[in-house]
PDB file of C-alpha atoms in Angstrom:
ATOM      1  CA  MET F   1     -16.203 -79.857 -30.073  1.00  0.00           C
ATOM      2  CA  GLU F   2     -19.411 -79.171 -27.961  1.00  0.00           C
ATOM      3  CA  ILE F   3     -18.161 -78.240 -24.517  1.00  0.00           C
ATOM      4  CA  GLN F   4     -21.468 -78.475 -22.932  1.00  0.00           C
ATOM      5  CA  SER F   5     -21.873 -82.274 -23.917  1.00  0.00           C
ATOM      6  CA  LEU F   6     -18.933 -83.417 -22.569  1.00  0.00           C
ATOM      7  CA  THR F   7     -18.903 -86.129 -19.587  1.00  0.00           C
ATOM      8  CA  GLN F   8     -17.047 -85.615 -16.603  1.00  0.00           C
ATOM      9  CA  GLU F   9     -14.615 -88.369 -17.664  1.00  0.00           C
ATOM     10  CA  GLU F  10     -14.057 -86.581 -20.838  1.00  0.00           C
ATOM     11  CA  ILE F  11     -13.309 -83.426 -19.033  1.00  0.00           C
ATOM     12  CA  LYS F  12     -10.903 -85.074 -16.457  1.00  0.00           C
ATOM     13  CA  ASP F  13      -9.071 -86.495 -19.557  1.00  0.00           C
ATOM     14  CA  HIS F  14      -8.846 -83.044 -20.908  1.00  0.00           C
ATOM     15  CA  ILE F  15      -7.443 -81.786 -17.969  1.00  0.00           C
ATOM     16  CA  LYS F  16      -4.954 -84.521 -17.357  1.00  0.00           C
ATOM     17  CA  ASN F  17      -3.877 -84.223 -20.961  1.00  0.00           C
ATOM     18  CA  ALA F  18      -3.585 -80.366 -20.517  1.00  0.00           C
ATOM     19  CA  LYS F  19      -0.244 -78.783 -20.979  1.00  0.00           C
ATOM     20  CA  HIS F  20       1.620 -78.932 -17.519  1.00  0.00           C
ATOM     21  CA  LEU F  21       2.892 -75.791 -15.964  1.00  0.00           C
ATOM     22  CA  ASN F  22       5.734 -75.571 -13.712  1.00  0.00           C
ATOM     23  CA  THR F  23       3.968 -74.574 -10.453  1.00  0.00           C
ATOM     24  CA  ASN F  24       3.697 -76.009  -7.139  1.00  0.00           C
ATOM     25  CA  SER F  25      -0.078 -76.781  -7.373  1.00  0.00           C
ATOM     26  CA  ASP F  26      -0.182 -76.923  -3.485  1.00  0.00           C
ATOM     27  CA  HIS F  27       0.399 -73.210  -3.571  1.00  0.00           C
ATOM     28  CA  VAL F  28      -2.313 -72.058  -5.987  1.00  0.00           C
ATOM     29  CA  ARG F  29      -5.534 -70.699  -4.422  1.00  0.00           C
ATOM     30  CA  MET F  30      -7.071 -68.428  -7.137  1.00  0.00           C
ATOM     31  CA  LEU F  31      -7.992 -68.627 -10.729  1.00  0.00           C
ATOM     32  CA  PHE F  32      -8.919 -66.313 -13.249  1.00  0.00           C
ATOM     33  CA  VAL F  33     -11.147 -67.752 -16.070  1.00  0.00           C
ATOM     34  CA  PRO F  34     -13.180 -66.858 -18.770  1.00  0.00           C
ATOM     35  CA  ASN F  35     -16.874 -66.234 -18.226  1.00  0.00           C
ATOM     36  CA  VAL F  36     -18.159 -68.214 -21.318  1.00  0.00           C
ATOM     37  CA  ILE F  37     -16.477 -71.681 -22.177  1.00  0.00           C
ATOM     38  CA  ASP F  38     -16.139 -72.693 -25.725  1.00  0.00           C
ATOM     39  CA  GLU F  39     -13.645 -74.277 -28.005  1.00  0.00           C
ATOM     40  CA  HIS F  40     -11.658 -71.345 -28.232  1.00  0.00           C
ATOM     41  CA  ASN F  41     -10.526 -71.228 -24.747  1.00  0.00           C
ATOM     42  CA  PHE F  42     -11.151 -74.600 -23.663  1.00  0.00           C
ATOM     43  CA  GLY F  43      -7.737 -75.882 -23.973  1.00  0.00           C
ATOM     44  CA  GLU F  44      -6.258 -72.850 -21.910  1.00  0.00           C
ATOM     45  CA  LEU F  45      -9.275 -73.361 -19.270  1.00  0.00           C
ATOM     46  CA  CYS F  46      -8.050 -77.161 -18.771  1.00  0.00           C
ATOM     47  CA  THR F  47      -4.379 -75.988 -18.386  1.00  0.00           C
ATOM     48  CA  THR F  48      -5.551 -73.621 -15.742  1.00  0.00           C
ATOM     49  CA  TYR F  49      -7.787 -76.144 -13.640  1.00  0.00           C
ATOM     50  CA  LYS F  50      -4.797 -78.537 -13.892  1.00  0.00           C
ATOM     51  CA  THR F  51      -2.708 -76.456 -11.222  1.00  0.00           C
ATOM     52  CA  VAL F  52      -5.281 -76.883  -8.768  1.00  0.00           C
ATOM     53  CA  VAL F  53      -6.687 -80.697  -9.709  1.00  0.00           C
ATOM     54  CA  ASP F  54      -4.859 -82.501  -7.305  1.00  0.00           C
ATOM     55  CA  GLN F  55      -5.603 -80.563  -4.121  1.00  0.00           C
ATOM     56  CA  ASN F  56      -8.820 -81.009  -2.210  1.00  0.00           C
ATOM     57  CA  PHE F  57     -10.729 -77.669  -1.207  1.00  0.00           C
ATOM     58  CA  ASP F  58     -13.560 -77.652   1.107  1.00  0.00           C
ATOM     59  CA  THR F  59     -15.197 -74.449  -0.545  1.00  0.00           C
ATOM     60  CA  VAL F  60     -14.965 -72.820  -3.816  1.00  0.00           C
ATOM     61  CA  VAL F  61     -15.847 -69.184  -3.986  1.00  0.00           C
ATOM     62  CA  VAL F  62     -17.034 -68.157  -7.529  1.00  0.00           C
ATOM     63  CA  ILE F  63     -16.915 -64.065  -8.221  1.00  0.00           C
ATOM     64  CA  GLU F  64     -18.260 -62.700 -11.119  1.00  0.00           C
ATOM     65  CA  SER F  65     -19.356 -59.088 -12.213  1.00  0.00           C
ATOM     66  CA  TYR F  66     -22.906 -58.578 -12.576  1.00  0.00           C
ATOM     67  CA  THR F  67     -23.845 -56.885 -15.927  1.00  0.00           C
ATOM     68  CA  GLY F  68     -25.340 -53.683 -14.686  1.00  0.00           C
ATOM     69  CA  GLN F  69     -26.251 -52.686 -11.331  1.00  0.00           C
ATOM     70  CA  LEU F  70     -27.709 -54.423  -8.443  1.00  0.00           C
ATOM     71  CA  GLN F  71     -29.560 -52.981  -5.549  1.00  0.00           C
ATOM     72  CA  LYS F  72     -27.789 -55.279  -3.019  1.00  0.00           C
ATOM     73  CA  LYS F  73     -24.088 -54.269  -4.378  1.00  0.00           C
ATOM     74  CA  LEU F  74     -22.424 -57.714  -3.335  1.00  0.00           C
ATOM     75  CA  ALA F  75     -25.334 -60.452  -3.781  1.00  0.00           C
ATOM     76  CA  MET F  76     -25.195 -64.092  -3.177  1.00  0.00           C
ATOM     77  CA  PRO F  77     -28.241 -65.853  -4.428  1.00  0.00           C
ATOM     78  CA  SER F  78     -30.299 -67.688  -1.508  1.00  0.00           C
ATOM     79  CA  ASN F  79     -29.891 -71.299  -3.001  1.00  0.00           C
ATOM     80  CA  LYS F  80     -29.085 -74.122  -0.668  1.00  0.00           C
ATOM     81  CA  ALA F  81     -27.471 -75.659  -3.705  1.00  0.00           C
ATOM     82  CA  PHE F  82     -26.854 -75.526  -7.478  1.00  0.00           C
ATOM     83  CA  GLU F  83     -27.869 -78.044  -9.899  1.00  0.00           C
ATOM     84  CA  THR F  84     -25.785 -79.113 -13.251  1.00  0.00           C
ATOM     85  CA  ARG F  85     -26.009 -81.925 -15.389  1.00  0.00           C
ATOM     86  CA  PHE F  86     -23.426 -83.719 -13.088  1.00  0.00           C
ATOM     87  CA  GLY F  87     -25.505 -83.214 -10.029  1.00  0.00           C
ATOM     88  CA  GLU F  88     -25.967 -80.862  -7.124  1.00  0.00           C
ATOM     89  CA  VAL F  89     -23.472 -78.878  -5.402  1.00  0.00           C
ATOM     90  CA  LEU F  90     -24.242 -77.608  -1.785  1.00  0.00           C
ATOM     91  CA  VAL F  91     -23.833 -74.199  -0.827  1.00  0.00           C
ATOM     92  CA  ASN F  92     -21.691 -73.413   2.293  1.00  0.00           C
ATOM     93  CA  ASP F  93     -24.180 -71.506   4.084  1.00  0.00           C
ATOM     94  CA  TYR F  94     -22.104 -70.693   7.144  1.00  0.00           C
ATOM     95  CA  LEU F  95     -19.336 -69.026   5.001  1.00  0.00           C
ATOM     96  CA  ARG F  96     -22.179 -67.022   2.966  1.00  0.00           C
ATOM     97  CA  ASN F  97     -23.573 -65.858   6.247  1.00  0.00           C
ATOM     98  CA  GLU F  98     -19.850 -64.800   7.579  1.00  0.00           C
ATOM     99  CA  PHE F  99     -19.869 -62.568   4.020  1.00  0.00           C
ATOM    100  CA  CYS F 100     -22.799 -60.715   5.138  1.00  0.00           C
ATOM    101  CA  ASP F 101     -21.801 -60.369   9.025  1.00  0.00           C
ATOM    102  CA  GLU F 102     -18.425 -58.979   7.779  1.00  0.00           C
ATOM    103  CA  GLU F 103     -19.388 -55.843   5.570  1.00  0.00           C
ATOM    104  CA  ASP F 104     -22.755 -54.058   5.058  1.00  0.00           C
ATOM    105  CA  ASP F 105     -22.915 -54.449   1.402  1.00  0.00           C
ATOM    106  CA  PHE F 106     -22.843 -58.311   1.270  1.00  0.00           C
ATOM    107  CA  PHE F 107     -26.451 -59.363   0.995  1.00  0.00           C
ATOM    108  CA  ILE F 108     -28.338 -63.147   0.517  1.00  0.00           C
ATOM    109  CA  ALA F 109     -30.405 -61.841  -2.562  1.00  0.00           C
ATOM    110  CA  ASP F 110     -31.794 -63.395  -5.714  1.00  0.00           C
ATOM    111  CA  GLU F 111     -31.936 -60.143  -7.629  1.00  0.00           C
ATOM    112  CA  GLY F 112     -29.135 -61.024 -10.177  1.00  0.00           C
ATOM    113  CA  TYR F 113     -29.603 -64.811 -10.083  1.00  0.00           C
ATOM    114  CA  SER F 114     -29.903 -66.619 -13.380  1.00  0.00           C
ATOM    115  CA  LYS F 115     -29.058 -69.674 -15.236  1.00  0.00           C
ATOM    116  CA  GLU F 116     -26.656 -67.540 -17.369  1.00  0.00           C
ATOM    117  CA  MET F 117     -24.368 -67.009 -14.361  1.00  0.00           C
ATOM    118  CA  SER F 118     -20.822 -67.658 -15.134  1.00  0.00           C
ATOM    119  CA  LEU F 119     -21.077 -69.664 -11.879  1.00  0.00           C
ATOM    120  CA  TYR F 120     -23.302 -72.590 -14.167  1.00  0.00           C
ATOM    121  CA  THR F 121     -20.323 -72.499 -16.894  1.00  0.00           C
ATOM    122  CA  GLN F 122     -17.581 -73.310 -14.172  1.00  0.00           C
ATOM    123  CA  LEU F 123     -19.424 -75.652 -11.908  1.00  0.00           C
ATOM    124  CA  PRO F 124     -19.177 -78.751 -14.181  1.00  0.00           C
ATOM    125  CA  ILE F 125     -15.603 -78.047 -14.671  1.00  0.00           C
ATOM    126  CA  LEU F 126     -15.167 -77.779 -10.946  1.00  0.00           C
ATOM    127  CA  GLN F 127     -17.129 -81.083 -10.312  1.00  0.00           C
ATOM    128  CA  SER F 128     -15.013 -82.944 -12.502  1.00  0.00           C
ATOM    129  CA  CYS F 129     -11.722 -81.834 -10.615  1.00  0.00           C
ATOM    130  CA  PHE F 130     -12.930 -82.044  -7.166  1.00  0.00           C
ATOM    131  CA  SER F 131     -15.325 -84.900  -5.466  1.00  0.00           C
ATOM    132  CA  ASN F 132     -16.374 -83.134  -2.719  1.00  0.00           C
ATOM    133  CA  PHE F 133     -16.836 -79.419  -2.096  1.00  0.00           C
ATOM    134  CA  GLU F 134     -19.449 -76.549  -1.282  1.00  0.00           C
ATOM    135  CA  VAL F 135     -19.651 -73.472  -3.360  1.00  0.00           C
ATOM    136  CA  VAL F 136     -20.677 -69.780  -2.491  1.00  0.00           C
ATOM    137  CA  SER F 137     -21.756 -67.607  -5.587  1.00  0.00           C
ATOM    138  CA  LEU F 138     -21.098 -63.928  -5.308  1.00  0.00           C
ATOM    139  CA  GLN F 139     -21.979 -61.100  -8.047  1.00  0.00           C
ATOM    140  CA  ILE F 140     -20.455 -57.628  -7.999  1.00  0.00           C
ATOM    141  CA  GLY F 141     -23.430 -55.640  -8.830  1.00  0.00           C
ATOM    142  CA  ASP F 142     -21.644 -51.785  -8.512  1.00  0.00           C
ATOM    143  CA  TYR F 143     -19.198 -50.023 -10.367  1.00  0.00           C
ATOM    144  CA  ASP F 144     -17.660 -48.032  -7.438  1.00  0.00           C
ATOM    145  CA  PRO F 145     -13.928 -48.973  -7.035  1.00  0.00           C
ATOM    146  CA  ALA F 146     -14.685 -48.768  -3.137  1.00  0.00           C
ATOM    147  CA  ILE F 147     -16.993 -51.790  -3.530  1.00  0.00           C
ATOM    148  CA  VAL F 148     -14.056 -53.659  -5.097  1.00  0.00           C
ATOM    149  CA  ARG F 149     -11.929 -52.948  -2.539  1.00  0.00           C
ATOM    150  CA  GLU F 150     -14.438 -53.790  -0.054  1.00  0.00           C
ATOM    151  CA  LEU F 151     -15.072 -57.014  -1.672  1.00  0.00           C
ATOM    152  CA  ALA F 152     -11.231 -57.713  -1.730  1.00  0.00           C
ATOM    153  CA  PHE F 153     -10.893 -56.868   1.973  1.00  0.00           C
ATOM    154  CA  THR F 154     -13.319 -59.272   2.861  1.00  0.00           C
ATOM    155  CA  LEU F 155     -11.968 -62.145   0.720  1.00  0.00           C
ATOM    156  CA  ASP F 156      -8.688 -61.480   2.448  1.00  0.00           C
ATOM    157  CA  GLU F 157      -9.916 -61.264   6.023  1.00  0.00           C
ATOM    158  CA  LEU F 158     -12.180 -64.446   5.649  1.00  0.00           C
ATOM    159  CA  LEU F 159     -10.305 -67.010   3.261  1.00  0.00           C
ATOM    160  CA  LEU F 160      -6.800 -66.503   3.987  1.00  0.00           C
ATOM    161  CA  ASN F 161      -6.956 -69.384   6.582  1.00  0.00           C
ATOM    162  CA  LYS F 162      -9.788 -71.248   5.113  1.00  0.00           C
ATOM    163  CA  ASN F 163      -9.079 -74.352   2.587  1.00  0.00           C
ATOM    164  CA  ALA F 164     -10.997 -72.312  -0.008  1.00  0.00           C
ATOM    165  CA  LEU F 165     -10.378 -71.809  -3.842  1.00  0.00           C
ATOM    166  CA  ILE F 166     -11.337 -68.503  -5.353  1.00  0.00           C
ATOM    167  CA  VAL F 167     -12.535 -68.509  -9.184  1.00  0.00           C
ATOM    168  CA  TYR F 168     -12.598 -65.124 -10.574  1.00  0.00           C
ATOM    169  CA  CYS F 169     -14.676 -64.842 -13.896  1.00  0.00           C
ATOM    170  CA  CYS F 170     -13.283 -62.431 -16.252  1.00  0.00           C
ATOM    171  CA  ASP F 171     -12.588 -61.956 -20.079  1.00  0.00           C
ATOM    172  CA  VAL F 172      -9.027 -60.835 -20.301  1.00  0.00           C
ATOM    173  CA  PRO F 173      -8.672 -60.469 -23.900  1.00  0.00           C
ATOM    174  CA  ALA F 174      -6.038 -62.482 -26.076  1.00  0.00           C
ATOM    175  CA  SER F 175      -6.322 -60.715 -29.310  1.00  0.00           C
ATOM    176  CA  SER F 176      -4.861 -57.558 -28.514  1.00  0.00           C
ATOM    177  CA  PRO F 177      -1.309 -58.090 -27.591  1.00  0.00           C
ATOM    178  CA  VAL F 178      -1.077 -54.343 -26.709  1.00  0.00           C
ATOM    179  CA  GLU F 179      -3.618 -54.404 -24.149  1.00  0.00           C
ATOM    180  CA  LEU F 180      -2.610 -57.770 -22.435  1.00  0.00           C
ATOM    181  CA  GLU F 181       0.998 -56.174 -22.176  1.00  0.00           C
ATOM    182  CA  LYS F 182      -0.593 -53.307 -20.423  1.00  0.00           C
ATOM    183  CA  LEU F 183      -2.501 -55.519 -17.950  1.00  0.00           C
ATOM    184  CA  ARG F 184       0.494 -57.557 -17.332  1.00  0.00           C
ATOM    185  CA  SER F 185       2.984 -54.707 -16.579  1.00  0.00           C
ATOM    186  CA  LEU F 186       0.191 -52.805 -14.331  1.00  0.00           C
ATOM    187  CA  VAL F 187      -0.333 -55.930 -12.323  1.00  0.00           C
ATOM    188  CA  VAL F 188       3.587 -56.964 -12.173  1.00  0.00           C
ATOM    189  CA  GLU F 189       4.505 -53.441 -11.269  1.00  0.00           C
ATOM    190  CA  ASN F 190       1.737 -53.185  -8.497  1.00  0.00           C
ATOM    191  CA  LYS F 191       0.461 -50.205 -10.061  1.00  0.00           C
ATOM    192  CA  GLU F 192      -2.961 -50.306  -8.234  1.00  0.00           C
ATOM    193  CA  SER F 193      -4.216 -46.821  -9.355  1.00  0.00           C
ATOM    194  CA  GLY F 194      -3.335 -47.187 -12.638  1.00  0.00           C
ATOM    195  CA  LEU F 195      -4.885 -50.387 -12.946  1.00  0.00           C
ATOM    196  CA  MET F 196      -7.926 -49.067 -11.353  1.00  0.00           C
ATOM    197  CA  HIS F 197      -8.012 -46.300 -13.760  1.00  0.00           C
ATOM    198  CA  TYR F 198      -7.707 -48.368 -16.707  1.00  0.00           C
ATOM    199  CA  LEU F 199     -10.399 -51.016 -15.586  1.00  0.00           C
ATOM    200  CA  ASN F 200     -12.847 -48.173 -14.930  1.00  0.00           C
ATOM    201  CA  SER F 201     -11.868 -46.479 -18.440  1.00  0.00           C
ATOM    202  CA  ASN F 202     -13.698 -46.880 -22.030  1.00  0.00           C
ATOM    203  CA  GLU F 203     -10.269 -47.996 -23.606  1.00  0.00           C
ATOM    204  CA  LYS F 204     -10.570 -51.611 -21.877  1.00  0.00           C
ATOM    205  CA  THR F 205     -12.074 -54.587 -23.631  1.00  0.00           C
ATOM    206  CA  LEU F 206     -11.964 -56.805 -20.322  1.00  0.00           C
ATOM    207  CA  LYS F 207     -15.433 -58.018 -19.448  1.00  0.00           C
ATOM    208  CA  GLY F 208     -15.418 -58.785 -15.612  1.00  0.00           C
ATOM    209  CA  ALA F 209     -13.052 -56.064 -14.609  1.00  0.00           C
ATOM    210  CA  ARG F 210     -14.546 -55.618 -11.263  1.00  0.00           C
ATOM    211  CA  ALA F 211     -13.963 -59.462 -10.515  1.00  0.00           C
ATOM    212  CA  PHE F 212     -10.496 -59.420 -12.062  1.00  0.00           C
ATOM    213  CA  MET F 213      -9.526 -56.264 -10.121  1.00  0.00           C
ATOM    214  CA  SER F 214     -10.689 -57.893  -6.566  1.00  0.00           C
ATOM    215  CA  GLY F 215      -8.517 -61.062  -7.610  1.00  0.00           C
ATOM    216  CA  ILE F 216      -5.561 -58.449  -7.990  1.00  0.00           C
ATOM    217  CA  LEU F 217      -6.137 -56.955  -4.698  1.00  0.00           C
ATOM    218  CA  VAL F 218      -6.373 -60.012  -2.888  1.00  0.00           C
ATOM    219  CA  ALA F 219      -3.583 -61.836  -4.443  1.00  0.00           C
ATOM    220  CA  ARG F 220      -1.242 -58.780  -3.734  1.00  0.00           C
ATOM    221  CA  SER F 221      -2.456 -58.664   0.093  1.00  0.00           C
ATOM    222  CA  TRP F 222      -1.707 -62.688   0.368  1.00  0.00           C
ATOM    223  CA  GLY F 223       1.677 -61.740  -1.232  1.00  0.00           C
ATOM    224  CA  TYR F 224       0.767 -64.226  -4.185  1.00  0.00           C
ATOM    225  CA  GLU F 225       2.216 -64.069  -7.682  1.00  0.00           C
ATOM    226  CA  ILE F 226      -0.277 -63.946 -10.586  1.00  0.00           C
ATOM    227  CA  GLU F 227       0.642 -65.734 -13.812  1.00  0.00           C
ATOM    228  CA  PHE F 228      -1.240 -65.423 -17.061  1.00  0.00           C
ATOM    229  CA  LEU F 229      -0.809 -68.205 -19.416  1.00  0.00           C
ATOM    230  CA  ASP F 230       1.429 -67.414 -22.224  1.00  0.00           C
ATOM    231  CA  HIS F 231       0.603 -70.347 -24.655  1.00  0.00           C
ATOM    232  CA  ILE F 232      -2.220 -68.900 -26.525  1.00  0.00           C
ATOM    233  CA  GLU F 233      -3.080 -70.416 -29.767  1.00  0.00           C
ATOM    234  CA  SER F 234      -6.600 -69.811 -30.736  1.00  0.00           C
ATOM    235  CA  ALA F 235      -8.080 -68.551 -27.433  1.00  0.00           C
ATOM    236  CA  LYS F 236     -10.261 -65.390 -27.781  1.00  0.00           C
ATOM    237  CA  HIS F 237      -9.502 -64.870 -23.778  1.00  0.00           C
ATOM    238  CA  ILE F 238      -6.753 -66.085 -21.524  1.00  0.00           C
ATOM    239  CA  CYS F 239      -6.691 -67.606 -17.954  1.00  0.00           C
ATOM    240  CA  GLY F 240      -4.500 -67.133 -14.971  1.00  0.00           C
ATOM    241  CA  TYR F 241      -3.737 -68.287 -11.570  1.00  0.00           C
ATOM    242  CA  ALA F 242      -1.966 -66.907  -8.540  1.00  0.00           C
ATOM    243  CA  LYS F 243       0.431 -68.938  -6.496  1.00  0.00           C
ATOM    244  CA  ARG F 244       1.930 -68.270  -3.320  1.00  0.00           C
ATOM    245  CA  VAL F 245       5.632 -67.525  -3.502  1.00  0.00           C
ATOM    246  CA  GLU F 246       8.163 -69.868  -1.880  1.00  0.00           C
ATOM    247  CA  PRO F 247      10.642 -68.245  -0.018  1.00  0.00           C
ATOM    248  CA  GLN F 248      14.411 -68.246  -1.353  1.00  0.00           C
ATOM    249  CA  MET F 249      16.654 -70.481   0.504  1.00  0.00           C
ATOM    250  CA  VAL F 250      19.684 -68.593   1.516  1.00  0.00           C
TER     251      VAL F 250
END
């Protein structure tokens, strides 16, 4: 299956027919998705997007790790809009400027911009899910854990009460059960220092670790529960989502 040639209607059908997860979609505000979409992960991706397809978001914030380092550590392209084969998606310029006003390391800068950004792999899927939304693209261009924490703090502060979906682009490996189980246990047990150490070590195979870690920190701050998909068939990388945990009725 050639993913890049699918029409919007075909993508919508794939998402509609994807496996249904037992979650309240009104409570999902974060997705963890692969940087590259292909036939090996498209099924899992559709299942993940199905958790939010019935919602309407004003803005989607797409977070990705830049390969290498940027002079502007947390960079947002200056585009007024992003163009895909399905049309134009406007940028939420107001929110982009709010990021810059919040912390010193956020900049509107084109240093890391290219058509190879993970943003462009996700936009056609997002356009197939939602009819009217704006986007903010943000690249993490520094390996310092303090930058990841700064990003997570700002996402927490700015987006908690906004009608926004956060999409974290990261390749969580499906081929190594040992590594996947280690990731699961570190996340579930809230071992932040252990997770940060692992993601900065040479033993990891996860790509996009900075984006992944920022999502973990925001989910924890919001009291959201992170779920990784278990129904892996041929996927090289797995997907996940974060949902608000409903209080137990007493």
